[in-house]
Every structure is written in C-alpha cells, then in structure tokens.
C-alpha positions as a printed Julia matrix, in Angstrom:
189×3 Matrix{Float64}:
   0.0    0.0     0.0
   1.07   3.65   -0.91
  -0.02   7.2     0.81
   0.18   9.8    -1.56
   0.0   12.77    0.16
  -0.94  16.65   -1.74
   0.09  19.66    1.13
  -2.52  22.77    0.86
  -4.65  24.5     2.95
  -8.88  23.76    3.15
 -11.84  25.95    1.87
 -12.6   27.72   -1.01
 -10.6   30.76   -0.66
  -7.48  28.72   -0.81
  -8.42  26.82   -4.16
  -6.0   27.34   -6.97
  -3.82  29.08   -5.34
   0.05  28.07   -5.46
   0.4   26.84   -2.01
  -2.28  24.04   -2.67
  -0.36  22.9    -6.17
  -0.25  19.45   -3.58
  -4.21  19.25   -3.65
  -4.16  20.32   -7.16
  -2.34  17.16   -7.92
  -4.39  15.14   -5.8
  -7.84  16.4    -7.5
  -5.71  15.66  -11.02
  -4.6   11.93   -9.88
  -8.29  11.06   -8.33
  -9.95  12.51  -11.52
  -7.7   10.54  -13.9
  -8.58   7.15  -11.84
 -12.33   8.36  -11.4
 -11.97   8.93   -7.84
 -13.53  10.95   -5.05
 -11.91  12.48   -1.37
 -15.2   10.46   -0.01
 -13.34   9.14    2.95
 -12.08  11.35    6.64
  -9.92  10.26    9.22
  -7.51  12.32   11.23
  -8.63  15.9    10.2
  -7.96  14.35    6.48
  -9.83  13.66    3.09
  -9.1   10.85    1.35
 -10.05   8.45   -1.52
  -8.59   4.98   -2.3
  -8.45   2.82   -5.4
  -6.15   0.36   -6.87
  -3.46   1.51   -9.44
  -2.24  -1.3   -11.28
  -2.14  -4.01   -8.61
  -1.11  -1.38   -5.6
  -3.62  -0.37   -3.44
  -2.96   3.81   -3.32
  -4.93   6.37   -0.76
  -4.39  10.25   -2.02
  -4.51  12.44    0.87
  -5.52  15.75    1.72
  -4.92  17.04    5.51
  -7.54  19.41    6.51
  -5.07  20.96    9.36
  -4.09  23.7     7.18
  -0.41  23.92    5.75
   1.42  24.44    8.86
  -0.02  21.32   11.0
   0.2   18.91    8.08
   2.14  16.24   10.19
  -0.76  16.39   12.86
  -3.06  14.49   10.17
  -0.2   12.47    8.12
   1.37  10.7    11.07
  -1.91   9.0    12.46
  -2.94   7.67    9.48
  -0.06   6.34    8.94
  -0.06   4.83   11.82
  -3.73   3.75   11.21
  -2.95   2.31    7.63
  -0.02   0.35    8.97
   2.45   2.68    6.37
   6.56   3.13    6.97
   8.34   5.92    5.82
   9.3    4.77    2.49
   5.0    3.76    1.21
   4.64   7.46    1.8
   5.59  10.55   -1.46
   4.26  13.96   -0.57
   3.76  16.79   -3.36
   4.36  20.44   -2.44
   5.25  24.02   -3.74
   8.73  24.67   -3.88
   8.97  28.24   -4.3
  13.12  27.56   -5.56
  11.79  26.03   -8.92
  10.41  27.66  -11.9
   6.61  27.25  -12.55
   6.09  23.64  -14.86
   9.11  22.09  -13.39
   8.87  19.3   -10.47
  11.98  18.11   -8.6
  11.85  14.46   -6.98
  13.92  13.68   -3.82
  14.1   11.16   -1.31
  15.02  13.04    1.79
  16.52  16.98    3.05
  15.23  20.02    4.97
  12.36  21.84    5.09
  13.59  24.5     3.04
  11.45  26.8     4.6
   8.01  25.21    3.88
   5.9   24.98    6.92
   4.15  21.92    6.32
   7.34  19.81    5.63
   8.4   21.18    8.79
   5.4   19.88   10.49
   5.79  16.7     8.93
   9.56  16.05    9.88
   8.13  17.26   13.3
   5.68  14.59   13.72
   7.3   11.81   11.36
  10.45  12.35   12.97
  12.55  12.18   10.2
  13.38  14.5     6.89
  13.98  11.3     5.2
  10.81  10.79    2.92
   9.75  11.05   -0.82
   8.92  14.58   -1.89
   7.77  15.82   -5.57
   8.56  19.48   -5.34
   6.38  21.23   -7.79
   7.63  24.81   -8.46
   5.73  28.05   -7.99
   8.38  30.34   -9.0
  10.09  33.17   -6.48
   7.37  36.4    -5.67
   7.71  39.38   -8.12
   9.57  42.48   -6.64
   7.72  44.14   -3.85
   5.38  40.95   -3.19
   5.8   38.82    0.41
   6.34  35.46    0.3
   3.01  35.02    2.01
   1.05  37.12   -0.72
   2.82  35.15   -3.62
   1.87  31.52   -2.49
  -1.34  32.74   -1.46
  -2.33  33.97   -4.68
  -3.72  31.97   -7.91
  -1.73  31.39  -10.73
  -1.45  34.23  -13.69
  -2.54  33.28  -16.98
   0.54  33.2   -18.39
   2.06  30.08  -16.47
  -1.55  28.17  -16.18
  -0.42  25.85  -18.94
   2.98  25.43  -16.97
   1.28  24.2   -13.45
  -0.71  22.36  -15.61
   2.4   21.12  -16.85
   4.13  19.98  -14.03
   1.02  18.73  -11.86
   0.5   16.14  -14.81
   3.92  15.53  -14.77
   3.88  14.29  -11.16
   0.9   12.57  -11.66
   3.03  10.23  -13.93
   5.95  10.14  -12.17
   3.61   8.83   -8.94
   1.9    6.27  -11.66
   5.53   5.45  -12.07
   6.58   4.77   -8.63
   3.93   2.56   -7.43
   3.88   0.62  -10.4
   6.79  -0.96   -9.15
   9.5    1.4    -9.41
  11.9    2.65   -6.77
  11.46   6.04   -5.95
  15.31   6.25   -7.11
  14.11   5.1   -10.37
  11.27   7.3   -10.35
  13.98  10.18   -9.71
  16.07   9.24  -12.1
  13.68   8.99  -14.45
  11.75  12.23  -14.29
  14.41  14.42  -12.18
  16.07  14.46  -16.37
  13.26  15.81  -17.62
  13.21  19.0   -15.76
C-alpha cells in the first residue's frame, strides 16, 4: 500500500492558489482514476483505489499547511504505512513554474508543512515531488505570492508539471523505486 499525500490549505478561498499545487495534484490523480476524497480520518480527506495491482490512498490534511504532520502521522499509523509507502507533493517556491523536482530526503527549506511533517514523522527522510511556484515578483511577500492563484501566463505550466507528477507517482507505485522514479523524471526538468 502507498499514501500519496498533496500539502494545501482547506476551503474555497485557498483553491487554486500556489500553495495548494499538492491538492491540485491530488484532485488531477483522483480525476484521472475516477476517484472521489469520499473518505475522513484524522482531520484528512481521502479516496482509495487500486493503481495497477497497488492499493494507493491520495490524501488531503484538513489541518491547514502548517499542522500537516498532525493528520499524516496517524494515518499512517492507522494504515499500517513506513516511511518509504509514503511521497508527498508540495510548492517549492526555488523552482520555476512547470518544473517538479523528486527527492528522497533533506530540509524543510522553509516550507511549513514539511516542517510539520519532519516534526511529527520524525525524520526528513521521505519522498517529496517538489512542484515549483516560482520566487514572488519584486515588492510581493512570500506570504502574498503563495497565497495567490496562478497568472494566466504560467496556467499551462502548473498544468504542466502537476500532470507531470501525476506520472511520475503512476511510475513509482507501479513498481519502481522512488530512485528510479527520480532518475527517471528528475532528467526531464
């Protein structure tokens, strides 16, 4: 079993905006599989199906960004999942927009949720696709820019790079290491 697990913040005011590119990609993967988030546990959504012969649940904590490890760790725990059955998609704000970056392990990098989750996994070594969001125009906060939606101009990029990781997660639990996974779409960007 695989936990796939999109970072973003709930409610409507928060949809489409770069900070929730994780749910983004969750809403893409349980569309292309005919899925819905029907299922809560642990101040989560999720949905589960079988891809290929794995069985897969997409997440999406409800805790807001910045307690994502307060909802990821219990169900864990509940679904019986170690550290390496677990790949968690997230803004990077260091990457262009339409680019993802796979890695197996590192810092937070500044991102509040992967600091809650190192917090409450207890480890920074776990599968990450970083999906970038681009750095905040001249004048804007850092708050402001992931907060906002995506300009016109770059909509076919996110697009992009959230079907991108969509395949690269087909990839990896269709029997690939997440090294091979890397390796194979890490080239592409």
């Amino acid at each position: 079993m695989k936990m796939i697990v999109g970072l973003g913040n709930p409610g409507a005011k928060y949809t489409g905006t770069k900070h929730n590119i994780g749910f983004i990609t969750m809403d893409e993967l349980a569309f292309q599989e005919g899925l819905t988030f029907n299922k809560s546990k642990f101040e989560a959504v999720y949905a589960e199906a079988f891809i290929g012969t794995e069985k897969v649940i997409l997440v999406k904590p409800q805790t807001f960004m910045n307690d994502s490890g307060r909802s990821v760790r219990p169900l864990m725990d509940y679904f019986n999942l170690g550290i390496d059955d677990l790949v968690v998609v997230y803004d990077d704000l260091d990457l262009p927009t339409g680019k993802i970056r796979l890695r197996q392990k590192g810092s937070a990098g500044g991102h509040n949720g992967i600091k809650s989750l190192i917090q409450h996994l207890g480890t920074s070594e776990f599968n990450r696709i970083r999906i970038g969001i681009d750095r905040p125009v001249k004048g804007q906060t850092v708050i402001n820019h992931v907060l906002s939606n995506f300009p016109k101009e770059v909509h076919e990029e996110m697009l992009f790079a959230v079907k991108d990781s969509a395949k690269a997660i087909r990839y990896w639990v269709k029997g690939h290491t997440f090294l091979e996974t890397m390796n194979e779409f890490n080239k592409k960007a």
